mmCIF file of C-alpha atoms in Angstrom:
data_model
loop_
_atom_site.group_PDB
_atom_site.id
_atom_site.type_symbol
_atom_site.label_atom_id
_atom_site.label_comp_id
_atom_site.label_asym_id
_atom_site.label_seq_id
_atom_site.Cartn_x
_atom_site.Cartn_y
_atom_site.Cartn_z
ATOM 1 C CA MET T 1 75.917 146.581 107.913
ATOM 2 C CA CYS T 2 74.585 147.539 104.429
ATOM 3 C CA CYS T 3 74.963 145.596 101.193
ATOM 4 C CA ALA T 4 77.825 146.936 99.571
ATOM 5 C CA ALA T 5 76.266 147.165 95.944
ATOM 6 C CA CYS T 6 72.519 147.941 96.582
ATOM 7 C CA GLY T 7 73.166 149.549 100.257
ATOM 8 C CA ALA T 8 69.938 147.320 101.503
ATOM 9 C CA ALA T 9 70.139 147.126 105.509
ATOM 10 C CA GLU T 10 70.430 143.910 107.029
ATOM 11 C CA ALA T 11 67.033 142.527 108.552
ATOM 12 C CA ASP T 12 65.220 139.378 109.382
ATOM 13 C CA HIS T 13 64.436 138.885 105.393
ATOM 14 C CA ILE T 14 67.601 140.180 104.173
ATOM 15 C CA LYS T 15 70.479 138.346 105.003
ATOM 16 C CA LEU T 16 74.110 139.519 104.077
ATOM 17 C CA LYS T 17 76.606 137.362 102.852
ATOM 18 C CA LYS T 18 80.696 138.637 102.980
ATOM 19 C CA CYS T 19 82.754 138.004 100.200
ATOM 20 C CA THR T 20 84.557 135.301 100.924
ATOM 21 C CA ALA T 21 87.988 135.945 99.310
ATOM 22 C CA CYS T 22 88.535 139.446 101.407
ATOM 23 C CA TYR T 23 85.945 139.545 104.075
ATOM 24 C CA LEU T 24 85.269 143.284 103.621
ATOM 25 C CA VAL T 25 81.826 143.972 101.945
ATOM 26 C CA ARG T 26 78.700 142.334 101.986
ATOM 27 C CA TYR T 27 76.106 141.724 99.562
ATOM 28 C CA CYS T 28 72.185 140.705 100.499
ATOM 29 C CA SER T 29 72.235 138.649 96.494
ATOM 30 C CA VAL T 30 74.651 137.403 94.250
ATOM 31 C CA LYS T 31 73.216 139.391 91.720
ATOM 32 C CA CYS T 32 74.485 142.572 93.669
ATOM 33 C CA GLN T 33 77.972 140.677 94.126
ATOM 34 C CA LYS T 34 78.238 140.887 90.125
ATOM 35 C CA GLU T 35 77.245 143.972 89.356
ATOM 36 C CA HIS T 36 79.916 145.822 92.152
ATOM 37 C CA ARG T 37 82.343 143.049 91.170
ATOM 38 C CA PRO T 38 83.886 145.691 88.826
ATOM 39 C CA GLN T 39 84.111 148.135 91.592
ATOM 40 C CA HIS T 40 85.291 145.700 94.082
ATOM 41 C CA LYS T 41 87.744 143.683 92.224
ATOM 42 C CA LYS T 42 90.968 145.632 92.794
ATOM 43 C CA GLU T 43 90.245 145.921 96.467
ATOM 44 C CA CYS T 44 89.203 142.233 96.642
ATOM 45 C CA LYS T 45 92.364 141.072 95.256
ATOM 46 C CA LYS T 46 95.121 143.435 97.605
ATOM 47 C CA ARG T 47 93.251 142.254 100.480
ATOM 48 C CA ALA T 48 93.075 138.276 99.817
ATOM 49 C CA ALA T 49 96.548 138.467 98.285
ATOM 50 C CA GLU T 50 97.246 140.434 101.702
ATOM 51 C CA LEU T 51 95.254 137.588 103.937
ATOM 52 C CA ARG T 52 97.141 134.667 102.141
ATOM 53 C CA ASP T 53 100.782 136.276 102.860
ATOM 54 C CA GLU T 54 99.283 136.433 107.189
ATOM 55 C CA LEU T 55 98.283 132.499 106.763
ATOM 56 C CA LEU T 56 101.115 131.840 104.542
ATOM 57 C CA PHE T 57 103.857 133.723 106.671
ATOM 58 C CA LYS T 58 102.570 132.324 110.371
ATOM 59 C CA GLN T 59 104.961 130.298 112.254
ATOM 60 C CA PRO T 60 103.823 126.849 112.815
ATOM 61 C CA GLU T 61 103.386 125.128 115.552
ATOM 62 C CA SER T 62 105.498 122.155 114.301
ATOM 63 C CA THR T 63 106.314 120.342 110.854
ATOM 64 C CA HIS T 64 103.563 118.312 109.047
ATOM 65 C CA LEU T 65 105.152 115.134 110.628
ATOM 66 C CA GLY T 66 103.593 115.911 113.818
ATOM 67 C CA ASP T 67 104.370 113.641 116.760
ATOM 68 C CA CYS T 68 104.935 110.583 117.368
ATOM 69 C CA PRO T 69 101.748 108.814 118.823
ATOM 70 C CA ILE T 70 103.621 105.940 121.489
ATOM 71 C CA CYS T 71 106.257 108.400 122.722
ATOM 72 C CA CYS T 72 104.090 112.008 121.969
ATOM 73 C CA LEU T 73 107.799 112.947 120.937
ATOM 74 C CA PRO T 74 108.085 115.485 117.523
ATOM 75 C CA LEU T 75 109.060 113.507 114.860
ATOM 76 C CA PRO T 76 112.731 113.710 113.301
ATOM 77 C CA ILE T 77 112.489 115.217 109.622
ATOM 78 C CA ASP T 78 115.187 113.500 108.872
ATOM 79 C CA HIS T 79 112.494 110.342 107.487
ATOM 80 C CA THR T 80 114.950 107.223 108.166
ATOM 81 C CA LYS T 81 114.395 107.838 111.359
ATOM 82 C CA SER T 82 110.975 106.977 111.437
ATOM 83 C CA ASN T 83 108.544 104.190 110.253
ATOM 84 C CA MET T 84 105.013 104.083 108.185
ATOM 85 C CA MET T 85 102.963 101.674 109.555
ATOM 86 C CA PRO T 86 100.741 99.822 106.935
ATOM 87 C CA CYS T 87 98.192 98.856 109.041
ATOM 88 C CA CYS T 88 97.518 102.343 110.183
ATOM 89 C CA SER T 89 98.762 104.601 108.828
ATOM 90 C CA LYS T 90 101.014 105.934 111.957
ATOM 91 C CA ALA T 91 104.144 107.583 111.864
ATOM 92 C CA ILE T 92 106.104 105.620 114.656
ATOM 93 C CA CYS T 93 109.721 106.921 115.544
ATOM 94 C CA ASN T 94 112.941 104.113 115.559
ATOM 95 C CA GLY T 95 112.880 104.345 119.159
ATOM 96 C CA CYS T 96 109.557 102.760 119.662
ATOM 97 C CA ASP T 97 109.908 100.902 116.817
ATOM 98 C CA ARG T 98 112.726 99.114 118.050
ATOM 99 C CA ALA T 99 111.586 99.266 121.517
ATOM 100 C CA ASN T 100 108.435 97.113 120.237
ATOM 101 C CA GLN T 101 111.158 94.675 119.215
ATOM 102 C CA MET T 102 113.135 94.353 121.491
ATOM 103 C CA ARG T 103 109.819 93.255 123.738
ATOM 104 C CA GLU T 104 108.655 91.261 121.530
ATOM 105 C CA PHE T 105 112.309 89.605 121.012
ATOM 106 C CA GLU T 106 112.728 88.957 125.013
ATOM 107 C CA GLY T 107 108.700 87.598 124.896
ATOM 108 C CA ARG T 108 109.757 85.217 122.616
ATOM 109 C CA SER T 109 106.440 86.338 120.158
ATOM 110 C CA LEU T 110 106.470 84.516 117.287
ATOM 111 C CA GLN T 111 104.599 87.101 115.438
ATOM 112 C CA GLU T 112 105.586 90.844 115.132
ATOM 113 C CA ARG T 113 102.865 93.788 115.107
ATOM 114 C CA CYS T 114 102.502 96.879 114.208
ATOM 115 C CA PRO T 115 104.010 99.210 117.497
ATOM 116 C CA PHE T 116 100.648 101.296 117.582
ATOM 117 C CA CYS T 117 97.545 99.367 116.755
ATOM 118 C CA ARG T 118 98.982 95.490 117.193
ATOM 119 C CA THR T 119 98.249 94.811 113.788
ATOM 120 C CA ALA T 120 99.892 91.558 113.012
ATOM 121 C CA THR T 121 102.764 92.175 110.607
ATOM 122 C CA PRO T 122 102.583 91.378 106.566
ATOM 123 C CA LYS T 123 103.663 88.247 105.887
ATOM 124 C CA SER T 124 103.609 88.662 102.124
ATOM 125 C CA GLN T 125 103.722 91.429 99.420
ATOM 126 C CA GLU T 126 99.937 90.128 98.441
ATOM 127 C CA GLU T 127 98.954 90.705 102.227
ATOM 128 C CA ALA T 128 100.667 94.263 102.606
ATOM 129 C CA ASP T 129 98.976 95.138 99.746
ATOM 130 C CA ARG T 130 95.192 94.447 101.370
ATOM 131 C CA ILE T 131 95.832 96.177 103.894
ATOM 132 C CA GLN T 132 97.371 98.976 102.058
ATOM 133 C CA MET T 133 94.023 99.530 100.125
ATOM 134 C CA LYS T 134 91.951 98.914 103.148
ATOM 135 C CA ARG T 135 93.152 102.432 104.778
ATOM 136 C CA VAL T 136 92.510 103.833 100.445
ATOM 137 C CA GLU T 137 88.373 102.737 100.688
ATOM 138 C CA VAL T 138 88.412 104.470 104.196
ATOM 139 C CA ASN T 139 89.516 107.928 102.583
ATOM 140 C CA ASP T 140 92.496 107.434 104.236
ATOM 141 C CA PRO T 141 94.811 110.935 103.169
ATOM 142 C CA GLU T 142 97.940 108.677 104.442
ATOM 143 C CA GLY T 143 96.951 105.210 102.857
ATOM 144 C CA MET T 144 96.393 107.732 99.732
ATOM 145 C CA ARG T 145 99.437 109.080 99.368
ATOM 146 C CA LEU T 146 101.490 106.323 99.709
ATOM 147 C CA MET T 147 99.741 104.273 97.388
ATOM 148 C CA GLY T 148 100.781 107.384 94.842
ATOM 149 C CA PHE T 149 103.842 106.867 95.861
ATOM 150 C CA GLN T 150 103.848 103.269 94.812
ATOM 151 C CA ARG T 151 101.909 104.221 91.184
ATOM 152 C CA GLN T 152 104.823 106.184 90.701
ATOM 153 C CA GLU T 153 107.577 104.235 91.206
ATOM 154 C CA LYS T 154 105.891 101.776 88.738
ATOM 155 C CA GLU T 155 105.713 105.305 86.458
ATOM 156 C CA ASP T 156 101.977 105.038 86.606
ATOM 157 C CA TYR T 157 101.567 108.944 86.929
ATOM 158 C CA ALA T 158 98.304 109.404 86.126
ATOM 159 C CA GLY T 159 97.601 106.941 88.824
ATOM 160 C CA ALA T 160 100.015 109.103 90.993
ATOM 161 C CA PHE T 161 98.382 112.295 90.358
ATOM 162 C CA GLU T 162 94.606 110.487 91.148
ATOM 163 C CA TYR T 163 95.582 109.251 94.663
ATOM 164 C CA TRP T 164 97.754 112.364 95.450
ATOM 165 C CA THR T 165 94.797 114.713 94.114
ATOM 166 C CA LYS T 166 92.352 113.264 96.816
ATOM 167 C CA ALA T 167 95.182 112.876 99.629
ATOM 168 C CA ALA T 168 95.935 116.893 99.436
ATOM 169 C CA ALA T 169 92.161 117.734 98.939
ATOM 170 C CA LEU T 170 91.829 115.884 102.959
ATOM 171 C CA GLY T 171 95.041 117.543 103.796
ATOM 172 C CA ASN T 172 98.121 116.029 103.162
ATOM 173 C CA ALA T 173 101.039 118.101 103.183
ATOM 174 C CA ASP T 174 103.077 115.724 101.058
ATOM 175 C CA ALA T 175 100.877 115.171 98.829
ATOM 176 C CA HIS T 176 100.981 118.938 98.009
ATOM 177 C CA PHE T 177 104.016 118.959 97.770
ATOM 178 C CA ASN T 178 104.776 115.738 95.513
ATOM 179 C CA LEU T 179 101.744 117.871 93.495
ATOM 180 C CA SER T 180 103.566 121.073 92.968
ATOM 181 C CA LEU T 181 106.598 118.488 92.030
ATOM 182 C CA MET T 182 104.558 116.903 89.380
ATOM 183 C CA TYR T 183 103.230 120.447 87.784
ATOM 184 C CA HIS T 184 107.308 121.455 87.973
ATOM 185 C CA GLU T 185 108.143 118.762 85.874
ATOM 186 C CA GLY T 186 105.620 117.888 83.741
ATOM 187 C CA LYS T 187 105.138 114.811 84.288
ATOM 188 C CA GLY T 188 101.160 112.395 84.834
ATOM 189 C CA VAL T 189 100.112 116.662 83.742
ATOM 190 C CA GLU T 190 100.941 119.997 82.241
ATOM 191 C CA LYS T 191 103.039 121.774 83.394
ATOM 192 C CA ASP T 192 101.545 124.750 85.412
ATOM 193 C CA LYS T 193 103.273 127.222 86.987
ATOM 194 C CA LYS T 194 100.332 128.132 89.433
ATOM 195 C CA LYS T 195 99.360 125.082 90.539
ATOM 196 C CA MET T 196 103.032 124.729 91.519
ATOM 197 C CA TRP T 197 103.281 127.082 93.710
ATOM 198 C CA HIS T 198 99.618 126.832 94.853
ATOM 199 C CA HIS T 199 100.446 123.203 96.624
ATOM 200 C CA LEU T 200 103.251 124.117 97.393
ATOM 201 C CA GLU T 201 102.442 126.861 99.831
ATOM 202 C CA GLU T 202 99.176 125.209 100.622
ATOM 203 C CA ALA T 203 102.314 122.448 102.166
ATOM 204 C CA ALA T 204 104.420 125.176 103.731
ATOM 205 C CA ILE T 205 101.109 126.314 105.348
ATOM 206 C CA ALA T 206 100.824 122.812 106.652
ATOM 207 C CA GLY T 207 104.158 122.553 107.904
ATOM 208 C CA HIS T 208 106.428 120.933 105.340
ATOM 209 C CA THR T 209 109.822 122.358 105.797
ATOM 210 C CA PHE T 210 111.400 121.403 102.222
ATOM 211 C CA ALA T 211 108.213 123.003 100.687
ATOM 212 C CA ARG T 212 108.951 125.714 102.722
ATOM 213 C CA HIS T 213 112.778 125.456 101.807
ATOM 214 C CA ASN T 214 111.994 125.552 98.041
ATOM 215 C CA LEU T 215 109.181 128.329 98.619
ATOM 216 C CA GLY T 216 112.208 130.466 99.624
ATOM 217 C CA PHE T 217 114.424 129.976 96.499
ATOM 218 C CA LEU T 218 111.959 130.667 94.127
ATOM 219 C CA GLU T 219 111.313 134.023 95.336
ATOM 220 C CA ASN T 220 114.412 134.455 95.877
ATOM 221 C CA LYS T 221 115.408 133.418 92.716
ATOM 222 C CA ASP T 222 112.249 135.949 91.208
ATOM 223 C CA GLY T 223 114.343 138.584 93.239
ATOM 224 C CA ARG T 224 111.822 139.198 96.592
ATOM 225 C CA TYR T 225 114.423 138.531 98.950
ATOM 226 C CA GLU T 226 112.004 139.282 101.835
ATOM 227 C CA ARG T 227 109.964 137.061 101.366
ATOM 228 C CA ALA T 228 112.541 134.251 100.636
ATOM 229 C CA MET T 229 114.076 135.182 104.276
ATOM 230 C CA LYS T 230 110.980 134.811 105.996
ATOM 231 C CA HIS T 231 110.599 131.266 104.076
ATOM 232 C CA TRP T 232 113.967 130.694 105.305
ATOM 233 C CA ILE T 233 113.308 131.357 108.854
ATOM 234 C CA ILE T 234 109.910 130.053 109.297
ATOM 235 C CA ALA T 235 112.173 126.310 108.514
ATOM 236 C CA ALA T 236 114.853 127.107 109.931
ATOM 237 C CA LYS T 237 112.636 127.581 113.005
ATOM 238 C CA LEU T 238 111.112 124.102 112.750
ATOM 239 C CA GLY T 239 114.449 122.367 112.296
ATOM 240 C CA PHE T 240 115.445 121.693 109.210
ATOM 241 C CA ASP T 241 119.007 122.413 108.668
ATOM 242 C CA ALA T 242 119.082 122.930 104.684
ATOM 243 C CA SER T 243 117.491 126.170 105.068
ATOM 244 C CA LEU T 244 119.912 127.249 108.321
ATOM 245 C CA GLU T 245 122.769 126.418 106.507
ATOM 246 C CA THR T 246 121.021 128.910 103.905
ATOM 247 C CA LEU T 247 120.404 131.081 106.313
ATOM 248 C CA LYS T 248 123.896 131.840 107.743
ATOM 249 C CA ASP T 249 125.288 132.837 103.609
ATOM 250 C CA ALA T 250 122.743 135.192 103.947
ATOM 251 C CA PHE T 251 123.425 136.714 107.035
ATOM 252 C CA GLY T 252 127.125 136.791 105.675
ATOM 253 C CA LYS T 253 125.869 138.938 103.039
ATOM 254 C CA GLY T 254 123.861 141.106 105.230
ATOM 255 C CA TYR T 255 120.408 140.011 104.200
ATOM 256 C CA VAL T 256 119.212 139.266 107.285
ATOM 257 C CA SER T 257 119.459 140.932 110.599
ATOM 258 C CA LYS T 258 121.894 139.697 113.347
ATOM 259 C CA GLU T 259 118.739 139.738 115.713
ATOM 260 C CA ASP T 260 116.361 137.607 113.184
ATOM 261 C CA PHE T 261 119.643 135.307 112.624
ATOM 262 C CA ALA T 262 120.287 134.364 116.007
ATOM 263 C CA ALA T 263 116.107 133.656 116.718
ATOM 264 C CA ALA T 264 116.273 131.219 114.122
ATOM 265 C CA LEU T 265 119.208 129.723 115.744
ATOM 266 C CA ARG T 266 118.243 128.981 118.876
ATOM 267 C CA ALA T 267 114.234 128.119 117.359
ATOM 268 C CA HIS T 268 116.410 125.384 115.333
ATOM 269 C CA GLN T 269 118.064 124.261 118.066
ATOM 270 C CA ALA T 270 115.210 123.821 120.449
ATOM 271 C CA ALA T 271 113.137 121.983 117.067
ATOM 272 C CA VAL T 272 115.778 119.695 117.321
ATOM 273 C CA ASP T 273 116.930 118.457 121.089
ATOM 274 C CA ALA T 274 112.577 118.340 120.553
ATOM 275 C CA THR T 275 112.941 115.211 118.699
ATOM 276 C CA LYS T 276 115.443 113.577 121.260
ATOM 277 C CA SER T 277 115.491 111.313 123.608
ATOM 278 C CA PRO T 278 117.585 108.324 125.272
ATOM 279 C CA GLN T 279 115.228 105.447 123.172
ATOM 280 C CA ARG T 280 115.734 107.201 119.772
ATOM 281 C CA GLU T 281 119.473 107.242 120.298
ATOM 282 C CA ALA T 282 120.093 104.102 121.334
ATOM 283 C CA ALA T 283 117.634 103.297 118.364
ATOM 284 C CA GLU T 284 119.843 105.360 116.446
ATOM 285 C CA LEU T 285 123.253 103.172 117.180
ATOM 286 C CA ALA T 286 122.111 100.197 117.083
ATOM 287 C CA ARG T 287 121.055 100.876 113.630
ATOM 288 C CA GLU T 288 124.536 102.334 112.759
ATOM 289 C CA GLU T 289 126.370 99.243 114.374
ATOM 290 C CA LEU T 290 123.728 97.024 111.771
ATOM 291 C CA ALA T 291 125.092 99.725 108.927
ATOM 292 C CA PRO T 292 127.910 97.609 107.946
ATOM 293 C CA TYR T 293 126.874 94.038 107.430
ATOM 294 C CA GLN T 294 123.455 95.289 105.569
ATOM 295 C CA THR T 295 125.534 96.284 102.814
ATOM 296 C CA TRP T 296 127.548 92.490 102.241
ATOM 297 C CA GLY T 297 126.152 90.225 99.313
#
């Protein structure tokens, strides 16, 4: 192996470092890298784009939501079917949440507790806010995302941007998605298409189905139909209904092959089935039975 600029071979006193954008060439020094940049720029940019696409279009094993930490089944994409615990920043499926409530009721417990960490449920908003801040103070990305959401509800967009930026830096997919919306709408920040795309892609890579679905529409709008179909296929395979419906329309118009559509259809059903359990179905039934009473007043 030799330096791409000066040709120096790697030795005990010469350590070559790869170009961190394309990984195609190596350099013995920053000086050599800068001198070789004009010759290498075009090839580097092309290979970097190829590597980015390999990462972007890789099918995630699951959505960014992951599994319920109690029953270990994938969390449903529908956020109404799970609850975020502010004490430990764990998303608990409705099935496990209801099972915990039933257990506490049968045991005549006077104090409700988190199904996962067993922390007592806060009795006031002030106590809940203190618990939330503790999660932020320990750099918990989900805690920061939730804090950003609270700031957004108060129309403190600068505060929301600050918390979501920190959460995104720690890998939170929802924070990346929220930042993409801010850069798109220009709330709290100046509109920036490049940064909007970046955060949308980062969210999609992490398994955020809505972000992936939106990327499909953006690619389709710009005339990159093949890339759009890839995005919708990936999202559909993760169980995202809207992407599957879009693929149905695209298949009818001949934009998607029969084989690709059939594979997406099978994977979508498998993803949806994986989130089901008798415990979750019982919780959903109980919620539907209570719904009419919750609208009174």
